[in-house]
Amino acid sequence: MERREAAARVRSVSKAMELLETLLARRAPMSLQELSSAAGYPKSTVYALLSTLREHAMVEQRADGRYALGIRLFEYGCAVSESLDVSRVARPFLERLAERSGGSSYLSVLEGGHVLSLDQCTGGAGVQVVPEVGSRLPLHATAQGKLLLAYLGAGEARRLLSGAELPPYTPHTVTDAETLLALLPDVRARGYAVEDGEYKIGLRSVAAPVRGSAGEVRCAVGVVGLYRRVQSDEFQSAARETVSAAAALSAALGWR
Amino acid sequence: MERREAAARVRSVSKAMELLETLLARRAPMSLQELSSAAGYPKSTVYALLSTLREHAMVEQRADGRYALGIRLFEYGCAVSESLDVSRVARPFLERLAERSGGSSYLSVLEGGHVLSLDQCTGGAGVQVVPEVGSRLPLHATAQGKLLLAYLGAGEARRLLSGAELPPYTPHTVTDAETLLALLPDVRARGYAVEDGEYKIGLRSVAAPVRGSAGEVRCAVGVVGLYRRVQSDEFQSAARETVSAAAALSAALGWR
DNA sequence: CATGCCGTTCGGTATTGCTAAACAATCGTT
DNA sequence: AACGATTGTTTAGCAATACCGAACGGCATG
């Protein structure tokens, strides 16, 4: 029997975190009423939680009374960013990869059923579409997502996919969990994952695994660009560059 | 009678926030016991709080059991950073200021009795000492701190200074609250604040106020460098550049 | 001046978080 | 290997306290 993660121990803390998550999802200040109905708790409950969060600068209240994410979260974010040795070490590799692949490179990890972009490096040529640092991308419609899923335990990958909707971003998006799971052994065998216009039409992307000193897959490096076709020479070359950048970064992190 | 801010409404949320603050202050993973004794709550209480925070990825637990700030805080930090239009708008001004002043420029706000550095831009010449983005600096020993204090209500400035110790970072640090408060009218009159080796010996710094559309002082821009003396031409020139950069940035933010 | 809409306050209730103590797991030492 | 020390985890019961409905006051707008 697999061990279920324990339910939330402290409900009020959970509720407070839900409020922050709501504010993050909306990406805009919200009124007390909005937060109250969005979270499903009574106004006065939400008020007490927000007051407490406000005292710790986790939220701030605007002049019009609406609540927004607070400045202390910026501090925490910087501290976490510094403690992530990965992104510091990865920077030169990302830059070199962007230069050699002709696309934009990025570094991402798995977090809460999404792909979280840790860092990026926009390529030189023309208009480039890159995920914003700190933004979430879908697991099922991105190369990074498929790659990170591939190196999870099979049960874990199924759990993440079954837990959520798999919305079709383009006609090429794989929206069936089983179909997606069936692709993962191939990803492991090849050592990289490919995305062919599954998130945005015209964009194609490769991702390869970055391993830590214990051999575990810590994150993914990838390239995204306006490549013509997956079979094209440019794309295949970008894939090779991605794999070798990921290997070099892994080595820098102490792999082998 | 001045309105005292209400006490924390939800204690468990407050305790959870204290744990995060402790982790931030130590800047290193901490064991359950360390956190328990640092925060002054029993082990099992801290455990319940940490478990809840962990479920929301606000903390993460390392392989050795120690707790560290979680990856979701990075997400929140990025979101806050994006919503701060100031730092986006300020970037070109900071770059130009660093270039013209011969020092390093930075942007900072008042937060929780400290100066919080939002962005920085290191100058080209030689070794430069700049505050890390996201780090806290003392109010009483920095140009930014004195500047931001100067534009608060007098009562507010006194409250912030009396609440905390004023440790001497160098022999030149002003450690007496009243002496410091007496300097603030001069700062307002001149339109900029100066720091003369009060935080680190050899470093001198200027800061000027950035105003928002309502005329309120939103943050400070400044320059720090290895200037010889405050009276030197280079420093005086840097001060003029700082004031004009602050004014230009204010204008870009809708002042006047 | 009435009306709605908001953020804020208040007090009683029972929910729920707090705690001490026991448990389990890991590690270093004898 | 056995031990003991140290640590993270679980549990159970009590009472503190978080929760909520309802009322308040301020601010717009009609």
Coordinates of C-alpha atoms (C1' of nucleotides) in Angstrom, one line a residue, chain C:
Chain C
dC1 C1' -31.1 61.6 2.2
dA2 C1' -31.7 56.8 1.2
dT3 C1' -29.4 52.8 -0.7
dG4 C1' -26.0 49.6 -1.8
dC5 C1' -21.4 48.1 -1.3
dC6 C1' -17.5 47.6 0.8
dG7 C1' -13.9 46.6 4.7
dT8 C1' -14.0 46.0 9.6
dT9 C1' -15.5 44.6 14.3
dC10 C1' -17.5 41.5 17.8
dG11 C1' -18.9 37.6 20.7
dG12 C1' -20.3 32.9 21.4
dT13 C1' -19.5 28.1 20.2
dA14 C1' -17.3 23.9 19.3
dT15 C1' -13.8 23.0 16.3
dT16 C1' -9.1 22.3 16.1
dG17 C1' -4.7 23.3 17.0
dC18 C1' -1.4 22.6 20.9
dT19 C1' 1.3 20.0 23.8
dA20 C1' 3.7 16.2 26.4
dA21 C1' 5.1 11.9 25.9
dA22 C1' 5.8 7.9 23.5
dC23 C1' 7.6 5.9 19.1
dA24 C1' 10.7 5.0 15.2
dA25 C1' 14.6 5.6 12.5
dT26 C1' 19.2 6.9 11.9
dC27 C1' 23.9 7.5 13.0
dG28 C1' 28.3 7.4 15.6
dT29 C1' 30.7 5.1 19.1
dT30 C1' 32.1 1.6 22.1

